[in-house]
Each structure stands twice: as C-alpha cells, then as structure tokens.
Short mmCIF file of C-alpha atoms and ligand atoms in Angstrom, two decimals:
data_model
loop_
_atom_site.label_atom_id
_atom_site.label_comp_id
_atom_site.label_asym_id
_atom_site.label_seq_id
_atom_site.Cartn_x
_atom_site.Cartn_y
_atom_site.Cartn_z
CA MET A 1 0.00 0.00 0.00
CA GLU A 2 1.37 3.40 -0.95
CA THR A 3 0.42 6.94 -0.03
CA ALA A 4 -1.68 9.13 -2.31
CA THR A 5 1.51 10.46 -3.90
CA GLY A 6 2.56 6.93 -4.93
CA LYS A 7 5.58 7.11 -2.62
CA PRO A 8 6.53 4.94 0.35
CA LEU A 9 5.15 6.19 3.66
CA ILE A 10 8.71 6.65 4.95
CA GLU A 11 11.57 7.42 2.59
CA LEU A 12 15.09 7.98 3.92
CA ASN A 13 17.85 8.87 1.48
CA ASP A 14 21.51 8.93 2.53
CA ILE A 15 20.66 9.97 6.08
CA LYS A 16 23.66 11.00 8.16
CA LYS A 17 23.90 12.04 11.78
CA VAL A 18 26.99 13.52 13.35
CA TYR A 19 27.24 14.42 17.03
CA PRO A 20 30.06 16.90 17.65
CA MET A 21 31.81 15.82 20.87
CA GLY A 22 34.47 18.38 21.65
CA ASP A 23 37.37 17.70 19.30
CA VAL A 24 35.89 14.56 17.74
CA ASP A 25 32.74 13.92 15.72
CA VAL A 26 30.64 10.85 16.46
CA HIS A 27 29.23 9.52 13.19
CA ALA A 28 26.09 7.83 14.52
CA LEU A 29 24.50 7.32 11.06
CA ARG A 30 26.68 7.04 7.97
CA GLY A 31 24.28 7.15 5.03
CA VAL A 32 21.04 5.25 5.65
CA ASP A 33 18.69 4.49 2.75
CA LEU A 34 15.36 3.02 3.79
CA ASP A 35 11.85 2.84 2.30
CA ILE A 36 8.91 1.68 4.40
CA VAL A 37 5.47 1.27 2.88
CA SER A 38 2.21 1.81 4.73
CA GLY A 39 1.05 -1.25 6.69
CA GLU A 40 4.47 -2.83 7.19
CA MET A 41 5.67 -4.14 10.55
CA LEU A 42 9.42 -4.20 10.74
CA ALA A 43 12.24 -4.65 13.19
CA ILE A 44 15.40 -2.60 13.32
CA ILE A 45 18.04 -4.80 14.92
CA GLY A 46 21.57 -4.01 15.95
CA PRO A 47 24.04 -4.07 18.83
CA SER A 48 24.28 -1.31 21.42
CA GLY A 49 25.72 1.88 19.94
CA SER A 50 24.94 0.93 16.33
CA GLY A 51 22.65 3.93 15.80
CA LYS A 52 19.18 2.45 16.37
CA SER A 53 17.89 5.17 18.69
CA THR A 54 19.42 7.89 16.55
CA LEU A 55 17.56 6.49 13.56
CA MET A 56 14.33 6.26 15.54
CA ASN A 57 14.70 9.87 16.69
CA ILE A 58 15.03 11.00 13.10
CA ILE A 59 12.17 8.86 11.76
CA GLY A 60 10.11 10.06 14.75
CA CYS A 61 10.78 13.75 13.93
CA MET A 62 12.42 14.24 17.33
CA ASP A 63 15.75 15.11 15.79
CA GLN A 64 17.04 16.40 12.45
CA PRO A 65 19.60 14.57 10.31
CA SER A 66 22.97 16.21 9.59
CA GLY A 67 22.61 15.20 5.95
CA GLY A 68 20.33 13.43 3.52
CA SER A 69 16.59 13.71 2.99
CA TYR A 70 13.55 12.34 4.80
CA HIS A 71 10.06 12.21 3.34
CA LEU A 72 7.17 11.17 5.59
CA ASP A 73 3.74 10.61 4.03
CA GLY A 74 4.90 12.44 0.91
CA GLN A 75 6.20 15.48 2.79
CA ASP A 76 9.85 16.57 3.03
CA VAL A 77 10.40 16.84 6.77
CA SER A 78 14.20 17.22 6.76
CA SER A 79 14.02 21.00 6.82
CA LEU A 80 11.01 21.70 9.06
CA ASP A 81 11.30 23.79 12.23
CA VAL A 82 10.70 22.51 15.76
CA LYS A 83 7.07 23.61 15.83
CA ALA A 84 6.16 21.96 12.54
CA LEU A 85 7.91 18.75 13.65
CA ALA A 86 5.94 18.73 16.90
CA ARG A 87 2.71 18.97 14.95
CA ILE A 88 3.69 16.07 12.69
CA ARG A 89 4.62 13.96 15.72
CA ASN A 90 1.24 14.62 17.25
CA GLU A 91 -0.78 14.02 14.09
CA LYS A 92 1.03 11.12 12.46
CA LEU A 93 3.23 9.28 14.95
CA GLY A 94 2.88 7.28 18.15
CA PHE A 95 5.77 6.42 20.47
CA VAL A 96 6.48 3.56 22.85
CA PHE A 97 9.61 3.47 25.02
CA GLN A 98 11.46 0.83 27.02
CA ARG A 99 10.59 2.49 30.34
CA TYR A 100 6.95 3.20 29.40
CA ASN A 101 7.30 6.95 30.22
CA LEU A 102 3.91 7.17 31.94
CA LEU A 103 2.86 9.59 34.66
CA ALA A 104 2.95 7.27 37.68
CA ARG A 105 0.38 8.99 39.87
CA THR A 106 -2.47 9.64 37.42
CA SER A 107 -4.89 7.08 36.02
CA ALA A 108 -4.25 4.91 32.97
CA ARG A 109 -7.08 6.76 31.26
CA TYR A 110 -5.56 10.18 31.94
CA ASN A 111 -2.20 9.00 30.58
CA VAL A 112 -3.88 7.86 27.38
CA GLN A 113 -5.83 11.13 27.06
CA LEU A 114 -2.72 13.33 27.25
CA PRO A 115 -1.78 13.29 23.51
CA LEU A 116 -5.36 14.33 22.70
CA PHE A 117 -5.11 17.28 25.10
CA TYR A 118 -1.85 18.30 23.40
CA ALA A 119 -3.69 18.12 20.08
CA GLY A 120 -6.22 20.62 21.43
CA GLN A 121 -9.08 18.19 21.95
CA SER A 122 -11.33 18.21 25.01
CA GLY A 123 -14.68 17.04 26.32
CA ALA A 124 -16.48 13.72 26.42
CA GLU A 125 -15.05 12.61 23.08
CA VAL A 126 -11.53 12.51 24.56
CA GLU A 127 -12.62 10.21 27.36
CA LYS A 128 -14.41 7.95 24.89
CA LYS A 129 -11.34 7.66 22.65
CA ALA A 130 -9.08 6.89 25.63
CA LEU A 131 -11.39 4.13 26.86
CA ALA A 132 -11.58 2.68 23.34
CA ALA A 133 -7.76 2.65 23.13
CA LEU A 134 -7.48 0.95 26.54
CA ASP A 135 -10.03 -1.59 25.37
CA MET A 136 -7.86 -2.37 22.31
CA VAL A 137 -4.99 -3.40 24.60
CA GLY A 138 -7.25 -5.40 26.93
CA LEU A 139 -7.22 -2.89 29.81
CA SER A 140 -10.74 -1.47 29.82
CA ALA A 141 -11.18 -2.74 33.39
CA HIS A 142 -8.02 -0.89 34.49
CA ALA A 143 -8.85 2.63 33.27
CA HIS A 144 -8.81 4.03 36.81
CA HIS A 145 -5.67 2.22 37.93
CA ARG A 146 -2.47 4.18 38.27
CA PRO A 147 0.70 2.96 36.53
CA ASN A 148 2.45 2.51 39.89
CA GLN A 149 -0.22 -0.10 40.74
CA MET A 150 0.38 -2.02 37.51
CA SER A 151 2.85 -4.65 36.30
CA GLY A 152 5.46 -3.76 33.67
CA GLY A 153 3.48 -5.53 30.96
CA GLN A 154 0.31 -3.65 31.91
CA GLN A 155 2.17 -0.33 31.94
CA GLN A 156 3.52 -1.02 28.48
CA ARG A 157 -0.01 -1.78 27.31
CA VAL A 158 -1.11 1.64 28.62
CA ALA A 159 1.78 3.15 26.67
CA ILE A 160 0.61 1.37 23.51
CA ALA A 161 -2.93 2.69 24.07
CA ARG A 162 -1.46 6.18 24.46
CA ALA A 163 0.48 5.74 21.21
CA MET A 164 -2.65 4.53 19.36
CA VAL A 165 -5.21 7.00 20.72
CA GLY A 166 -4.53 9.67 18.09
CA ASN A 167 -4.90 7.12 15.27
CA PRO A 168 -1.30 7.51 14.01
CA LEU A 169 0.11 6.36 10.67
CA VAL A 170 3.20 4.94 12.36
CA ILE A 171 4.08 3.54 15.77
CA LEU A 172 7.75 3.73 16.73
CA ALA A 173 8.84 1.54 19.62
CA ASP A 174 12.40 1.74 20.98
CA GLU A 175 13.24 -1.53 22.82
CA PRO A 176 9.58 -1.87 23.99
CA THR A 177 10.22 -5.24 25.62
CA GLY A 178 13.64 -4.40 27.04
CA ALA A 179 12.38 -4.20 30.63
CA LEU A 180 9.95 -7.14 30.47
CA ASP A 181 10.09 -10.88 31.19
CA THR A 182 9.57 -13.32 28.31
CA VAL A 183 5.83 -13.87 28.85
CA SER A 184 5.01 -10.15 29.02
CA SER A 185 7.37 -9.47 26.15
CA ASN A 186 5.53 -11.94 23.91
CA GLU A 187 2.19 -10.47 24.99
CA ILE A 188 3.32 -6.96 24.08
CA MET A 189 4.63 -8.06 20.68
CA GLU A 190 1.32 -9.85 20.03
CA ILE A 191 -0.50 -6.58 20.77
CA PHE A 192 1.72 -4.64 18.36
CA ARG A 193 1.04 -7.25 15.72
CA ARG A 194 -2.72 -7.00 16.29
CA MET A 195 -2.60 -3.20 16.01
CA ASN A 196 -0.75 -3.64 12.73
CA ARG A 197 -3.14 -6.24 11.29
CA GLU A 198 -6.43 -4.86 12.55
CA ASN A 199 -5.80 -1.13 12.46
CA GLY A 200 -3.35 -1.02 9.56
CA VAL A 201 -0.87 1.07 11.54
CA THR A 202 2.74 0.81 10.34
CA VAL A 203 4.88 -0.53 13.20
CA ILE A 204 8.62 -0.04 13.64
CA ILE A 205 10.18 -2.00 16.50
CA ILE A 206 13.74 -1.35 17.60
CA THR A 207 15.30 -4.29 19.37
CA HIS A 208 18.49 -6.23 19.82
CA GLU A 209 16.61 -9.53 20.23
CA MET A 210 15.85 -11.86 17.34
CA GLU A 211 12.90 -13.37 19.27
CA VAL A 212 11.21 -9.97 19.28
CA ALA A 213 11.94 -9.40 15.60
CA ARG A 214 10.17 -12.67 14.76
CA TYR A 215 6.82 -10.92 15.38
CA CYS A 216 7.58 -8.66 12.40
CA GLN A 217 7.51 -9.17 8.62
CA ARG A 218 10.84 -7.58 7.82
CA GLN A 219 14.17 -7.16 9.57
CA ILE A 220 16.73 -4.46 9.06
CA HIS A 221 20.15 -4.97 10.58
CA ILE A 222 22.17 -1.91 11.46
CA ARG A 223 25.81 -1.80 12.46
CA ASP A 224 28.15 1.16 12.92
CA GLY A 225 25.52 3.55 11.56
CA LYS A 226 24.82 1.64 8.35
CA ILE A 227 22.19 -0.85 7.20
CA ILE A 228 24.03 -4.10 6.54
CA ASP A 229 21.03 -6.32 5.84
CA ASP A 230 17.34 -5.90 4.90
CA ALA A 231 15.34 -9.11 4.58
CA PRO A 232 11.91 -10.66 5.17
CA ILE A 233 11.32 -12.63 8.39
CA THR A 234 11.05 -16.19 7.16
CA ASP A 235 10.13 -17.87 10.49
CA PRO A 236 7.61 -15.58 12.21
CA VAL A 237 6.07 -16.47 15.57
CA PRO A 238 2.70 -18.12 14.77
CA PHE A 239 -0.19 -15.70 15.06
CA CYS A 240 -2.08 -16.12 18.35
CA LEU A 241 -5.84 -16.24 17.76
CA GLU A 242 -6.83 -16.08 21.39
CA GLY A 243 -8.07 -12.78 22.77
CA LEU A 244 -6.12 -11.09 25.54
P1 LIG B 1 21.80 2.39 19.87
O1 LIG B 1 20.42 2.91 20.11
O2 LIG B 1 21.88 1.42 18.74
O3 LIG B 1 22.41 1.84 21.11
P2 LIG B 1 22.53 5.20 19.54
O4 LIG B 1 21.76 5.70 18.37
O5 LIG B 1 22.01 5.55 20.89
O6 LIG B 1 22.73 3.61 19.41
O7 LIG B 1 24.02 5.73 19.44
C1 LIG B 1 24.82 5.62 18.26
C2 LIG B 1 26.16 6.30 18.50
O8 LIG B 1 25.97 7.70 18.65
C3 LIG B 1 26.87 5.83 19.76
O9 LIG B 1 28.26 5.85 19.50
C4 LIG B 1 26.49 6.87 20.77
O10 LIG B 1 27.49 6.98 21.78
C5 LIG B 1 26.40 8.13 19.93
N1 LIG B 1 25.42 9.10 20.44
C6 LIG B 1 24.08 8.91 20.56
N2 LIG B 1 23.48 10.01 21.03
C7 LIG B 1 24.44 10.93 21.20
C8 LIG B 1 24.46 12.29 21.67
N3 LIG B 1 23.34 12.93 22.02
N4 LIG B 1 25.66 12.93 21.72
C9 LIG B 1 26.79 12.29 21.34
N5 LIG B 1 26.86 11.03 20.90
C10 LIG B 1 25.70 10.35 20.83
MG1 LIG B 2 19.15 2.75 21.78
#
C-alpha cells in the first residue's frame, strides 16, 4: 500500500547524523537508505551503539539529520522547524519506550488522554477515545488504575494505548520489551502485531533480540551507523488467535 503520492510512507535517502563531541565527531549514522510502505511491521536490529535510537529519533521527527533527505507521508520533513515537527509527531506518529514513560500517579485513562489534550481536543469525546484505546490493549477494566499499581506488561499496554489513541500512521517503539520478562514481552509483541493487522498502523520495532523481531515481517540490521542487511522474516512467531 502506498500513499496518495505513490511514494513509500517513509523514505530515507543517505541519512547521516553527526554528534560533535568536543574535538571529535561521532558519526552515529553514515548514510542510511530506507523505504517503508504503509502497513508494514518491521524490526530494526543491531548491537548497542549501532545507531538504532538515533535512527528512531530522526524517523520520529524528534531530531534532524545532519545530511540526507527524509520524506514522511509524501512530505519533506528534513528542513522543518521545531514547531512543525511537533505537529507532525502529534498528528502522524505514536511512540512507545522501554521504560513506558507514563505519569505514575495519574490514572491509565488520563495517561492515554494526554496526547489528545496536546492536540487541542477536550470534552467527552476525549474520554471515549481513551477508553476505546485501553479496550484495544485489553485494559478497559483498568482505566482508573495508576501505573504505579500495575505490572510492567500492563504499563507497556497503557503506553501502547497512548500511542494509538490519536490514530497515528506509524508507531515507533524503541526496545519496547527491554524491561519485560519473556511472557510479558511476547504479549506486548502480540498486541503490536494486532494493532498492525487490525488497524493497519505501520509498526517499527527497535530491538536487539531476534525473538522480538520474529513478530515482524521484515528485519533491518544496522551496524556502525549503516544498514548491513534488509530481509523478510522467514520464520515468524505463529499468530495467536486467542483474545487477551
Ligand atoms: P543504539 O540505540 O543502537 O544503542 P545510539 O543511536 O544511541 O545507538 O548511538 C549511536 C552512537 O551515537 C553511539 O556511539 C552513541 O554513543 C552516539 N550518540 C548517541 N546520542 C548521542 C548524543 N546525544 N551525543 C553524542 N553522541 C551520541
Ligand atoms: Mg538505543
């Protein structure tokens, strides 16, 4: 599936990122070319320090590349200012992090509502959307629980609901299972896969674990700031038909 312009949803051309560190430059990305079409679910795999988070920050419009071009949904975003990038993040992207990044002392529902408040929405509709998103991740009965009363797996589900509530084109998840045990990790990956299949959201998972990547359709290996391999997942984890 392509966007209305006939282009991939995400198109990176020769993306470079240099961090000046005093006298030396750290070349975190050394010319990344990557096309992602709408509806894909892919894993970006690589060892620590290979540039995964740097790449995610650029794809997620949280940081600008030092060189190269980036088109998202047909729009050149490599030269936009901070305000325009913030709007794109809010309208088109959802984020999930290793440490959940939830407000610990407010309810799950309030956490999920926050992106809608930032987007200028208010009223009963916001509450309805948040409850629907919590329902999608199997937490409708936990809407009034606070994250500090929840397990890691439940907190990550709240974070996925928060990422989905604005109906994004893309979900970006940086090591989303990095703090979870194997059972919760599999559960979380199953939820991402369901969001991808049932809602059509494009999912990008950053991981250093092959087991996690096996929930995706495509794997991209990155090393020393370059893509060294880009291939389909040939032995995916069987799809779980049971509800959560
Ligand atoms: P990964 O997520 O794969 O562990 P990163 O993208 O975090 O890798 O880092 C890639 C390289 O860039 C590493 O050498 C790291 O030390 C460096 N780096 C990342 N962020 C910064 C920064 N803000 N300032 C300087 N160097 C950085
Ligand atoms: Mg990282």
